[in-house]
């Protein structure tokens, strides 16, 4: 829609987007300065929120890696990835409860937690692999929206499948004694579990980095994401590499499921993957989809913004019940990133022709 | 070492090679049967009788797959002209394989695991009852089930190996009879309006088809199916041979009969089904609207519920007689400066309806502005984000003084029409019908208009469309705005129908519902929307047992349709032509089709 008022190339759409940009920046600045001026929170409280945000963000980052790996190779949004996360988290809750009942979880958490992560990871990886094999592989050469619609279908199919398996009630993870309590630095109390969650996420991400950069499979994955045809000519089994990619993404999502359970024990049910899935997608886009370090960074960034946003910006603007609007912050973030910087912070790792 | 191994494996490998297809079909069917059991479908359908004292819905789900795979394998093998005996052996093998996974779980449940139920909630006594025919001994029961599956698969195979026309007639009659049985309640309700009570009682008892009427029905439909399979071709030829003028007369008569049926529907089906028809109609409205965005312009809008919510909440806030209603304030404000005095009833359904539509269009327009430049998949996610944001805001404390938060808005009056209050579904049906017809007309006209062709050009290739001189952002904006209109209309009618609005009615599931019905009916096809709404909205409403598994089935359908039949049940002519020409011009696609079929 061109308006020929301000010379030749003035487009109404660009104008409105720019107005939106200015309005949002002004709102954020006003909100933040209001909150800080009012002195509602102490520095210690800000630090606490920040650390909690980092812990939550590292969970988003783990899920986001699955989106990014798949997108890097197939250029498709695996909308059902949130449900892959749910599959691991929901299944492992039974193992965790059994471990808790037998006392194993509290007596040897150093073995029990990795076992849980491994179990959930394998379950999620299996679901992801089945998903690729049954739903996505037949559609590999279809127009872009076809796999997306399939993925939406798969997402609801998986939700209600697991609802059928384990029932619709809420389950919760047992609390681990070793992870209770705080690290205290003066006025600042940092829960041990948050540090632990962050640590596990870092270890897994380091593992992924080594896998992608240092092993033969990782090399093959990178080759396939560059060019499937050439990779095939080089003797790489492309279908297998795609399966492996889904499996790795699934494993990380399953691991995130257990880590999430340690961090927030309540609320495990069949619908638990939907919202984190969209948020993790936001994180992936935020970092630049297809870009592995970007997904990690994007996850942490989103976690922090989500933790600080409601209290810092919305409360400053005088919005009542700001803490209910955490999800609104995350989804607004999603929409804003897609509007203003779809290539993300670190840039999409895609060539022009692909995008 | 390696050699020895190979020689040991060789017979097994040969066996597998020979029966590869049977293994595949049998195991797929077997896993399906296991799956419907573990997710609890068998259990919840256990008490739903299809034919009195003969067949329940659970048994159809348990045994149906064996029958269907029996038919399929024999059809597949008939292509290679296999001998009859080899075809029937395959069917038998498949029947047994279908039973295998379920029976393994029965065994594991009884012998190995102590308490599988604490994890898989539906692997319980009821399930075991269904999959062993309620036999006291598990062994005998599972043997019977395996035998039944083998027998059914075999009979499926036998039917499929009959001459094509005969086997088709039998299958059609069978499907028809079972469908009547499954929808017994609905059929009973309809017949209740048409038949005297004692005749009805002889056919249905407490909504369940009796055995003898079922046999008579099967016989009659068999005769009908025979006539159809032998008579349809000559009739079709005759129709084709008719002059164009007469053809259009025949079509007009058909259309007339169909519209008469639509007009008389509430009188035929009664109150309960009219209510269902209204719900279907609302989704048809939304489907027709969303079809403009998805089908014509190729914009996958996952936040369609926003428009529905805007229409509903506007209708609620403006007309409600409750504490949150604004009607008396607005009338008082108007009366304060207008020369004429408006009465109590000035702000009513009919006045707000166009306002709701305009408001929804405005929302659609505003939400479309920022997403215009996005590419397809990002646009889908962004619109989903909008939908979620609106959903969260509606339920938050921030807006609850205006729209009631989780309590919603209540006391919305029913529409009045020249003095009569349209309070029951039979009357509301006509409102929805009129809205549907109007929307259909607009949508058909748009389809054939310059704008419609612009949308299709944008859908196929934005860059080329822009090069052809189409103002792409304008076309997209128009598509979003117009598609939002019917969402607002449907929402407004919904609010008046229910009498209250709650945030729970406006979740992402509405968008998914509408999306699914479009996909199932056929992207871009208007009749497809009706078919899709009838199947996806009507079926769960009529079969209450299904409504628990509604989204499971939607999900499976979306995957299945995209993989196997992307053009939908009733494809639009243009789509059909596209797919056909693709097949003709692209040899790789053709090869793919023939291998997958």
mmCIF file of N, CA and C in Angstrom, chain A residues 1-2 13-14 16-17 20 71 75 77 79 94 134-135 138-139 141 144-146 148-150 152-154 156-157 159-161 163-167 271 274-275 278 281 285 289 318-321 324-325 327-328 331-332 334-335 338-339 342 348 350 355, chain B residues 35 38-40 118-122 298-300 302 365 369-378 380-382 384-386 388-389 392-393 395-398 471 473-474 477 508-509 512 515 519 523 548-549 551-556 558-559 562-563 592:
data_model
loop_
_atom_site.group_PDB
_atom_site.id
_atom_site.type_symbol
_atom_site.label_atom_id
_atom_site.label_comp_id
_atom_site.label_asym_id
_atom_site.label_seq_id
_atom_site.Cartn_x
_atom_site.Cartn_y
_atom_site.Cartn_z
ATOM 1 N N UNK A 1 0.840 -1.187 0.000
ATOM 2 C CA UNK A 1 0.000 0.000 0.000
ATOM 3 C C UNK A 1 0.876 1.237 0.000
ATOM 4 N N UNK A 2 1.034 1.852 -1.134
ATOM 5 C CA UNK A 2 1.908 3.013 -1.220
ATOM 6 C C UNK A 2 1.079 4.291 -1.083
ATOM 7 N N UNK A 13 3.073 0.507 5.370
ATOM 8 C CA UNK A 13 3.445 -0.597 6.246
ATOM 9 C C UNK A 13 4.731 -0.276 6.991
ATOM 10 N N UNK A 14 5.739 0.207 6.236
ATOM 11 C CA UNK A 14 6.997 0.541 6.895
ATOM 12 C C UNK A 14 6.785 1.623 7.936
ATOM 13 N N UNK A 16 4.102 2.289 9.665
ATOM 14 C CA UNK A 16 3.449 1.779 10.871
ATOM 15 C C UNK A 16 4.405 0.932 11.696
ATOM 16 N N UNK A 17 5.227 0.147 11.021
ATOM 17 C CA UNK A 17 6.188 -0.664 11.757
ATOM 18 C C UNK A 17 7.166 0.234 12.515
ATOM 19 N N UNK A 20 5.456 1.635 15.499
ATOM 20 C CA UNK A 20 5.378 0.579 16.513
ATOM 21 C C UNK A 20 6.699 0.468 17.264
ATOM 22 N N UNK A 71 15.828 -26.994 11.887
ATOM 23 C CA UNK A 71 15.642 -25.943 10.898
ATOM 24 C C UNK A 71 16.885 -25.797 10.028
ATOM 25 N N UNK A 75 15.026 -26.821 7.025
ATOM 26 C CA UNK A 75 14.317 -25.548 6.831
ATOM 27 C C UNK A 75 12.855 -25.666 7.200
ATOM 28 N N UNK A 77 9.952 -25.716 10.501
ATOM 29 C CA UNK A 77 9.708 -25.497 11.920
ATOM 30 C C UNK A 77 9.048 -26.744 12.456
ATOM 31 N N UNK A 79 7.053 -27.857 14.672
ATOM 32 C CA UNK A 79 6.107 -27.306 15.648
ATOM 33 C C UNK A 79 5.848 -28.280 16.787
ATOM 34 N N UNK A 94 7.501 -40.824 36.058
ATOM 35 C CA UNK A 94 7.208 -42.102 36.723
ATOM 36 C C UNK A 94 8.486 -42.725 37.279
ATOM 37 N N UNK A 134 7.624 -41.015 10.250
ATOM 38 C CA UNK A 134 6.235 -41.226 9.824
ATOM 39 C C UNK A 134 5.639 -39.970 9.203
ATOM 40 N N UNK A 135 5.846 -38.826 9.853
ATOM 41 C CA UNK A 135 5.101 -37.646 9.407
ATOM 42 C C UNK A 135 5.893 -36.744 8.464
ATOM 43 N N UNK A 138 7.852 -38.216 4.333
ATOM 44 C CA UNK A 138 7.146 -38.226 3.048
ATOM 45 C C UNK A 138 6.935 -36.836 2.460
ATOM 46 N N UNK A 139 7.138 -35.806 3.249
ATOM 47 C CA UNK A 139 6.802 -34.456 2.796
ATOM 48 C C UNK A 139 8.029 -33.613 2.498
ATOM 49 N N UNK A 141 9.839 -32.841 0.072
ATOM 50 C CA UNK A 141 9.934 -31.938 -1.083
ATOM 51 C C UNK A 141 8.678 -31.101 -1.273
ATOM 52 N N UNK A 144 6.511 -25.292 1.655
ATOM 53 C CA UNK A 144 6.902 -25.096 3.038
ATOM 54 C C UNK A 144 5.759 -25.238 4.046
ATOM 55 N N UNK A 145 4.554 -24.796 3.678
ATOM 56 C CA UNK A 145 3.471 -24.813 4.668
ATOM 57 C C UNK A 145 2.972 -26.219 4.936
ATOM 58 N N UNK A 146 3.196 -27.136 4.001
ATOM 59 C CA UNK A 146 2.680 -28.489 4.190
ATOM 60 C C UNK A 146 3.307 -29.178 5.403
ATOM 61 N N UNK A 148 4.611 -27.734 7.903
ATOM 62 C CA UNK A 148 4.229 -26.972 9.096
ATOM 63 C C UNK A 148 2.845 -27.414 9.579
ATOM 64 N N UNK A 149 1.909 -27.560 8.631
ATOM 65 C CA UNK A 149 0.567 -28.014 9.012
ATOM 66 C C UNK A 149 0.640 -29.422 9.592
ATOM 67 N N UNK A 150 1.468 -30.276 8.958
ATOM 68 C CA UNK A 150 1.648 -31.624 9.492
ATOM 69 C C UNK A 150 2.179 -31.573 10.913
ATOM 70 N N UNK A 152 1.812 -29.210 13.084
ATOM 71 C CA UNK A 152 0.758 -28.777 14.003
ATOM 72 C C UNK A 152 -0.128 -29.972 14.344
ATOM 73 N N UNK A 153 -0.471 -30.736 13.303
ATOM 74 C CA UNK A 153 -1.259 -31.943 13.538
ATOM 75 C C UNK A 153 -0.536 -32.888 14.476
ATOM 76 N N UNK A 154 0.758 -33.082 14.230
ATOM 77 C CA UNK A 154 1.540 -34.003 15.056
ATOM 78 C C UNK A 154 1.566 -33.524 16.492
ATOM 79 N N UNK A 156 -0.729 -31.860 18.193
ATOM 80 C CA UNK A 156 -1.954 -32.200 18.924
ATOM 81 C C UNK A 156 -2.111 -33.705 19.064
ATOM 82 N N UNK A 157 -1.686 -34.424 18.050
ATOM 83 C CA UNK A 157 -1.754 -35.883 18.130
ATOM 84 C C UNK A 157 -0.932 -36.377 19.310
ATOM 85 N N UNK A 159 0.075 -34.697 22.009
ATOM 86 C CA UNK A 159 -0.510 -34.274 23.284
ATOM 87 C C UNK A 159 -1.584 -35.251 23.741
ATOM 88 N N UNK A 160 -2.496 -35.552 22.837
ATOM 89 C CA UNK A 160 -3.624 -36.376 23.252
ATOM 90 C C UNK A 160 -3.262 -37.843 23.319
ATOM 91 N N UNK A 161 -2.196 -38.243 22.622
ATOM 92 C CA UNK A 161 -1.698 -39.596 22.800
ATOM 93 C C UNK A 161 -1.189 -39.780 24.220
ATOM 94 N N UNK A 163 -1.877 -37.985 26.756
ATOM 95 C CA UNK A 163 -3.010 -37.877 27.673
ATOM 96 C C UNK A 163 -3.692 -39.234 27.798
ATOM 97 N N UNK A 164 -3.834 -39.918 26.662
ATOM 98 C CA UNK A 164 -4.418 -41.253 26.694
ATOM 99 C C UNK A 164 -3.532 -42.231 27.455
ATOM 100 N N UNK A 165 -2.208 -42.117 27.272
ATOM 101 C CA UNK A 165 -1.295 -43.031 27.968
ATOM 102 C C UNK A 165 -1.372 -42.854 29.474
ATOM 103 N N UNK A 166 -1.100 -41.629 29.923
ATOM 104 C CA UNK A 166 -0.857 -41.412 31.351
ATOM 105 C C UNK A 166 -1.985 -40.687 32.060
ATOM 106 N N UNK A 167 -3.075 -40.406 31.366
ATOM 107 C CA UNK A 167 -4.185 -39.717 32.018
ATOM 108 C C UNK A 167 -4.016 -38.209 31.960
ATOM 109 N N UNK A 271 -0.244 -31.205 28.468
ATOM 110 C CA UNK A 271 -0.240 -29.928 27.764
ATOM 111 C C UNK A 271 0.999 -29.100 28.117
ATOM 112 N N UNK A 274 3.366 -27.285 25.245
ATOM 113 C CA UNK A 274 2.920 -26.369 24.199
ATOM 114 C C UNK A 274 3.546 -24.979 24.347
ATOM 115 N N UNK A 275 3.362 -24.395 25.535
ATOM 116 C CA UNK A 275 3.860 -23.037 25.777
ATOM 117 C C UNK A 275 5.398 -23.007 25.760
ATOM 118 N N UNK A 278 6.616 -23.018 22.201
ATOM 119 C CA UNK A 278 6.572 -21.753 21.468
ATOM 120 C C UNK A 278 7.654 -20.810 21.983
ATOM 121 N N UNK A 281 10.908 -21.802 20.628
ATOM 122 C CA UNK A 281 11.004 -21.364 19.233
ATOM 123 C C UNK A 281 11.384 -19.893 19.181
ATOM 124 N N UNK A 285 14.591 -18.271 17.300
ATOM 125 C CA UNK A 285 14.557 -17.176 16.325
ATOM 126 C C UNK A 285 15.357 -15.988 16.846
ATOM 127 N N UNK A 289 17.729 -18.476 13.776
ATOM 128 C CA UNK A 289 17.395 -19.901 13.670
ATOM 129 C C UNK A 289 18.374 -20.607 12.734
ATOM 130 N N UNK A 318 2.193 0.552 35.424
ATOM 131 C CA UNK A 318 0.956 0.550 36.184
ATOM 132 C C UNK A 318 -0.014 -0.524 35.769
ATOM 133 N N UNK A 319 0.493 -1.619 35.219
ATOM 134 C CA UNK A 319 -0.394 -2.725 34.855
ATOM 135 C C UNK A 319 -0.628 -3.590 36.080
ATOM 136 N N UNK A 320 -1.898 -3.822 36.450
ATOM 137 C CA UNK A 320 -2.137 -4.667 37.616
ATOM 138 C C UNK A 320 -1.877 -6.140 37.298
ATOM 139 N N UNK A 321 -1.469 -6.889 38.303
ATOM 140 C CA UNK A 321 -1.261 -8.327 38.127
ATOM 141 C C UNK A 321 -0.201 -8.638 37.098
ATOM 142 N N UNK A 324 1.096 -12.184 36.110
ATOM 143 C CA UNK A 324 0.313 -13.106 35.285
ATOM 144 C C UNK A 324 0.714 -13.007 33.824
ATOM 145 N N UNK A 325 1.400 -11.912 33.509
ATOM 146 C CA UNK A 325 1.600 -11.611 32.092
ATOM 147 C C UNK A 325 2.969 -12.032 31.577
ATOM 148 N N UNK A 327 3.837 -14.830 30.218
ATOM 149 C CA UNK A 327 3.708 -15.426 28.892
ATOM 150 C C UNK A 327 3.475 -14.356 27.836
ATOM 151 N N UNK A 328 2.742 -13.313 28.231
ATOM 152 C CA UNK A 328 2.481 -12.249 27.269
ATOM 153 C C UNK A 328 3.801 -11.600 26.852
ATOM 154 N N UNK A 331 5.529 -13.957 24.398
ATOM 155 C CA UNK A 331 4.911 -13.993 23.065
ATOM 156 C C UNK A 331 5.081 -12.656 22.341
ATOM 157 N N UNK A 332 5.048 -11.561 23.122
ATOM 158 C CA UNK A 332 5.294 -10.266 22.498
ATOM 159 C C UNK A 332 6.698 -10.238 21.930
ATOM 160 N N UNK A 334 8.307 -12.772 20.878
ATOM 161 C CA UNK A 334 8.267 -13.589 19.656
ATOM 162 C C UNK A 334 7.828 -12.753 18.465
ATOM 163 N N UNK A 335 6.696 -12.062 18.656
ATOM 164 C CA UNK A 335 6.154 -11.291 17.545
ATOM 165 C C UNK A 335 7.117 -10.175 17.154
ATOM 166 N N UNK A 338 10.066 -11.489 15.210
ATOM 167 C CA UNK A 338 9.681 -11.859 13.854
ATOM 168 C C UNK A 338 9.461 -10.611 13.006
ATOM 169 N N UNK A 339 8.967 -9.537 13.627
ATOM 170 C CA UNK A 339 8.725 -8.324 12.844
ATOM 171 C C UNK A 339 10.039 -7.597 12.553
ATOM 172 N N UNK A 342 13.941 -10.825 12.035
ATOM 173 C CA UNK A 342 13.713 -12.250 11.827
ATOM 174 C C UNK A 342 15.005 -13.035 11.681
ATOM 175 N N UNK A 348 20.863 -15.592 11.020
ATOM 176 C CA UNK A 348 20.474 -16.919 10.586
ATOM 177 C C UNK A 348 21.652 -17.552 9.880
ATOM 178 N N UNK A 350 21.962 -19.181 7.289
ATOM 179 C CA UNK A 350 21.403 -19.658 6.032
ATOM 180 C C UNK A 350 21.857 -18.719 4.944
ATOM 181 N N UNK A 355 16.746 -18.816 2.344
ATOM 182 C CA UNK A 355 15.758 -18.140 3.172
ATOM 183 C C UNK A 355 14.592 -17.585 2.377
ATOM 184 N N UNK B 35 -2.572 -49.368 20.034
ATOM 185 C CA UNK B 35 -2.604 -47.938 20.356
ATOM 186 C C UNK B 35 -3.986 -47.499 20.835
ATOM 187 N N UNK B 38 -4.392 -48.703 24.335
ATOM 188 C CA UNK B 38 -3.593 -48.092 25.401
ATOM 189 C C UNK B 38 -4.050 -46.658 25.674
ATOM 190 N N UNK B 39 -4.506 -45.942 24.629
ATOM 191 C CA UNK B 39 -4.966 -44.585 24.920
ATOM 192 C C UNK B 39 -6.404 -44.563 25.423
ATOM 193 N N UNK B 40 -7.022 -45.728 25.537
ATOM 194 C CA UNK B 40 -8.299 -45.782 26.246
ATOM 195 C C UNK B 40 -9.527 -45.699 25.365
ATOM 196 N N UNK B 118 -0.651 -48.216 36.983
ATOM 197 C CA UNK B 118 -0.243 -46.981 37.650
ATOM 198 C C UNK B 118 0.484 -46.054 36.685
ATOM 199 N N UNK B 119 0.955 -46.601 35.561
ATOM 200 C CA UNK B 119 1.569 -45.726 34.551
ATOM 201 C C UNK B 119 0.599 -45.518 33.395
ATOM 202 N N UNK B 120 0.273 -46.619 32.716
ATOM 203 C CA UNK B 120 -0.660 -46.503 31.600
ATOM 204 C C UNK B 120 -2.080 -46.668 32.151
ATOM 205 N N UNK B 121 -2.747 -45.529 32.323
ATOM 206 C CA UNK B 121 -4.005 -45.570 33.066
ATOM 207 C C UNK B 121 -5.072 -46.415 32.380
ATOM 208 N N UNK B 122 -4.926 -46.622 31.092
ATOM 209 C CA UNK B 122 -6.003 -47.326 30.399
ATOM 210 C C UNK B 122 -5.743 -48.803 30.201
ATOM 211 N N UNK B 298 -3.011 -17.968 0.663
ATOM 212 C CA UNK B 298 -1.883 -18.759 1.132
ATOM 213 C C UNK B 298 -1.255 -18.245 2.412
ATOM 214 N N UNK B 299 -2.045 -17.534 3.245
ATOM 215 C CA UNK B 299 -1.517 -17.014 4.502
ATOM 216 C C UNK B 299 -2.015 -17.898 5.637
ATOM 217 N N UNK B 300 -1.102 -18.652 6.234
ATOM 218 C CA UNK B 300 -1.500 -19.572 7.294
ATOM 219 C C UNK B 300 -1.695 -18.792 8.584
ATOM 220 N N UNK B 302 -2.810 -18.669 12.229
ATOM 221 C CA UNK B 302 -3.101 -19.555 13.357
ATOM 222 C C UNK B 302 -3.713 -18.786 14.521
ATOM 223 N N UNK B 365 -7.146 -6.250 10.356
ATOM 224 C CA UNK B 365 -6.321 -5.286 9.638
ATOM 225 C C UNK B 365 -5.098 -4.906 10.475
ATOM 226 N N UNK B 369 -1.015 -5.789 9.696
ATOM 227 C CA UNK B 369 -0.017 -4.793 9.296
ATOM 228 C C UNK B 369 1.419 -5.223 9.598
ATOM 229 N N UNK B 370 1.715 -5.593 10.859
ATOM 230 C CA UNK B 370 3.124 -5.895 11.133
ATOM 231 C C UNK B 370 3.616 -7.198 10.482
ATOM 232 N N UNK B 371 2.702 -8.097 10.100
ATOM 233 C CA UNK B 371 3.187 -9.403 9.637
ATOM 234 C C UNK B 371 3.268 -9.488 8.118
ATOM 235 N N UNK B 372 2.953 -8.388 7.435
ATOM 236 C CA UNK B 372 2.855 -8.471 5.975
ATOM 237 C C UNK B 372 4.139 -8.928 5.305
ATOM 238 N N UNK B 373 5.264 -8.531 5.879
ATOM 239 C CA UNK B 373 6.510 -8.819 5.180
ATOM 240 C C UNK B 373 7.093 -10.167 5.552
ATOM 241 N N UNK B 374 6.443 -10.859 6.479
ATOM 242 C CA UNK B 374 7.007 -12.138 6.913
ATOM 243 C C UNK B 374 6.781 -13.209 5.871
ATOM 244 N N UNK B 375 7.680 -14.194 5.869
ATOM 245 C CA UNK B 375 7.453 -15.311 4.968
ATOM 246 C C UNK B 375 6.541 -16.310 5.671
ATOM 247 N N UNK B 376 6.017 -17.262 4.871
ATOM 248 C CA UNK B 376 4.908 -18.112 5.289
ATOM 249 C C UNK B 376 4.977 -18.712 6.671
ATOM 250 N N UNK B 377 6.070 -19.415 7.008
ATOM 251 C CA UNK B 377 6.058 -20.137 8.280
ATOM 252 C C UNK B 377 6.191 -19.184 9.463
ATOM 253 N N UNK B 378 6.965 -18.110 9.296
ATOM 254 C CA UNK B 378 7.075 -17.143 10.384
ATOM 255 C C UNK B 378 5.733 -16.463 10.624
ATOM 256 N N UNK B 380 2.828 -17.748 10.235
ATOM 257 C CA UNK B 380 1.976 -18.666 10.994
ATOM 258 C C UNK B 380 2.277 -18.559 12.478
ATOM 259 N N UNK B 381 3.569 -18.603 12.820
ATOM 260 C CA UNK B 381 3.938 -18.569 14.235
ATOM 261 C C UNK B 381 3.592 -17.212 14.851
ATOM 262 N N UNK B 382 3.809 -16.137 14.088
ATOM 263 C CA UNK B 382 3.507 -14.808 14.635
ATOM 264 C C UNK B 382 2.012 -14.669 14.918
ATOM 265 N N UNK B 384 -0.001 -17.074 15.566
ATOM 266 C CA UNK B 384 -0.246 -17.906 16.744
ATOM 267 C C UNK B 384 0.098 -17.125 18.003
ATOM 268 N N UNK B 385 1.227 -16.403 17.950
ATOM 269 C CA UNK B 385 1.633 -15.576 19.078
ATOM 270 C C UNK B 385 0.578 -14.535 19.417
ATOM 271 N N UNK B 386 0.032 -13.875 18.394
ATOM 272 C CA UNK B 386 -1.038 -12.899 18.625
ATOM 273 C C UNK B 386 -2.214 -13.558 19.347
ATOM 274 N N UNK B 388 -2.267 -16.158 21.240
ATOM 275 C CA UNK B 388 -1.943 -16.482 22.628
ATOM 276 C C UNK B 388 -1.912 -15.222 23.491
ATOM 277 N N UNK B 389 -1.369 -14.143 22.926
ATOM 278 C CA UNK B 389 -1.318 -12.888 23.694
ATOM 279 C C UNK B 389 -2.739 -12.452 24.045
ATOM 280 N N UNK B 392 -4.201 -14.612 26.770
ATOM 281 C CA UNK B 392 -3.703 -14.328 28.117
ATOM 282 C C UNK B 392 -4.254 -13.005 28.635
ATOM 283 N N UNK B 393 -4.371 -12.024 27.747
ATOM 284 C CA UNK B 393 -4.848 -10.715 28.189
ATOM 285 C C UNK B 393 -6.309 -10.792 28.617
ATOM 286 N N UNK B 395 -7.862 -13.138 30.008
ATOM 287 C CA UNK B 395 -8.081 -13.783 31.306
ATOM 288 C C UNK B 395 -7.360 -13.026 32.435
ATOM 289 N N UNK B 396 -6.556 -11.995 32.098
ATOM 290 C CA UNK B 396 -5.718 -11.359 33.109
ATOM 291 C C UNK B 396 -6.525 -10.367 33.958
ATOM 292 N N UNK B 397 -5.906 -9.956 35.077
ATOM 293 C CA UNK B 397 -6.540 -8.970 35.955
ATOM 294 C C UNK B 397 -6.642 -7.607 35.299
ATOM 295 N N UNK B 398 -5.702 -7.366 34.391
ATOM 296 C CA UNK B 398 -5.603 -6.061 33.766
ATOM 297 C C UNK B 398 -6.927 -5.652 33.120
ATOM 298 N N UNK B 471 -0.225 -5.317 -6.166
ATOM 299 C CA UNK B 471 0.220 -4.704 -4.919
ATOM 300 C C UNK B 471 0.113 -5.754 -3.825
ATOM 301 N N UNK B 473 1.325 -6.251 -0.630
ATOM 302 C CA UNK B 473 0.871 -5.940 0.725
ATOM 303 C C UNK B 473 -0.624 -5.615 0.777
ATOM 304 N N UNK B 474 -1.107 -4.918 -0.247
ATOM 305 C CA UNK B 474 -2.526 -4.564 -0.260
ATOM 306 C C UNK B 474 -3.385 -5.831 -0.364
ATOM 307 N N UNK B 477 -3.336 -7.587 2.982
ATOM 308 C CA UNK B 477 -4.133 -6.870 3.979
ATOM 309 C C UNK B 477 -5.612 -7.135 3.765
ATOM 310 N N UNK B 508 -6.514 -21.480 21.609
ATOM 311 C CA UNK B 508 -5.884 -21.847 20.342
ATOM 312 C C UNK B 508 -6.625 -23.021 19.687
ATOM 313 N N UNK B 509 -7.391 -23.770 20.496
ATOM 314 C CA UNK B 509 -8.081 -24.930 19.934
ATOM 315 C C UNK B 509 -9.114 -24.533 18.881
ATOM 316 N N UNK B 512 -7.259 -24.175 15.728
ATOM 317 C CA UNK B 512 -6.859 -25.487 15.208
ATOM 318 C C UNK B 512 -8.069 -26.209 14.610
ATOM 319 N N UNK B 515 -8.719 -24.625 11.256
ATOM 320 C CA UNK B 515 -7.666 -25.035 10.331
ATOM 321 C C UNK B 515 -7.898 -26.482 9.878
ATOM 322 N N UNK B 519 -8.422 -28.012 6.069
ATOM 323 C CA UNK B 519 -7.480 -28.966 5.471
ATOM 324 C C UNK B 519 -8.212 -30.235 5.050
ATOM 325 N N UNK B 523 -8.134 -27.397 0.869
ATOM 326 C CA UNK B 523 -7.704 -26.003 0.976
ATOM 327 C C UNK B 523 -8.261 -25.215 -0.197
ATOM 328 N N UNK B 548 -13.700 -36.805 23.602
ATOM 329 C CA UNK B 548 -12.459 -36.868 24.364
ATOM 330 C C UNK B 548 -11.251 -37.006 23.443
ATOM 331 N N UNK B 549 -11.467 -37.643 22.305
ATOM 332 C CA UNK B 549 -10.340 -37.946 21.420
ATOM 333 C C UNK B 549 -10.342 -37.037 20.220
ATOM 334 N N UNK B 551 -9.126 -34.042 19.496
ATOM 335 C CA UNK B 551 -7.904 -33.450 18.966
ATOM 336 C C UNK B 551 -6.885 -34.498 18.566
ATOM 337 N N UNK B 552 -6.978 -35.663 19.177
ATOM 338 C CA UNK B 552 -6.146 -36.780 18.716
ATOM 339 C C UNK B 552 -6.490 -37.094 17.273
ATOM 340 N N UNK B 553 -7.801 -37.160 17.005
ATOM 341 C CA UNK B 553 -8.245 -37.504 15.656
ATOM 342 C C UNK B 553 -7.923 -36.366 14.690
ATOM 343 N N UNK B 554 -8.115 -35.117 15.137
ATOM 344 C CA UNK B 554 -7.762 -33.989 14.267
ATOM 345 C C UNK B 554 -6.289 -34.055 13.876
ATOM 346 N N UNK B 555 -5.452 -34.283 14.885
ATOM 347 C CA UNK B 555 -4.012 -34.333 14.621
ATOM 348 C C UNK B 555 -3.685 -35.423 13.620
ATOM 349 N N UNK B 556 -4.234 -36.619 13.878
ATOM 350 C CA UNK B 556 -3.966 -37.734 12.979
ATOM 351 C C UNK B 556 -4.473 -37.409 11.578
ATOM 352 N N UNK B 558 -4.844 -34.414 10.203
ATOM 353 C CA UNK B 558 -3.981 -33.414 9.554
ATOM 354 C C UNK B 558 -2.758 -34.092 8.950
ATOM 355 N N UNK B 559 -2.125 -34.971 9.732
ATOM 356 C CA UNK B 559 -0.936 -35.657 9.219
ATOM 357 C C UNK B 559 -1.321 -36.509 8.017
ATOM 358 N N UNK B 562 -2.179 -34.461 4.887
ATOM 359 C CA UNK B 562 -1.023 -33.819 4.266
ATOM 360 C C UNK B 562 -0.143 -34.841 3.556
ATOM 361 N N UNK B 563 -0.024 -36.033 4.154
ATOM 362 C CA UNK B 563 0.850 -37.032 3.543
ATOM 363 C C UNK B 563 0.164 -37.696 2.352
ATOM 364 N N UNK B 592 6.530 -41.199 -8.119
ATOM 365 C CA UNK B 592 6.289 -41.263 -6.685
ATOM 366 C C UNK B 592 4.866 -41.716 -6.397
#
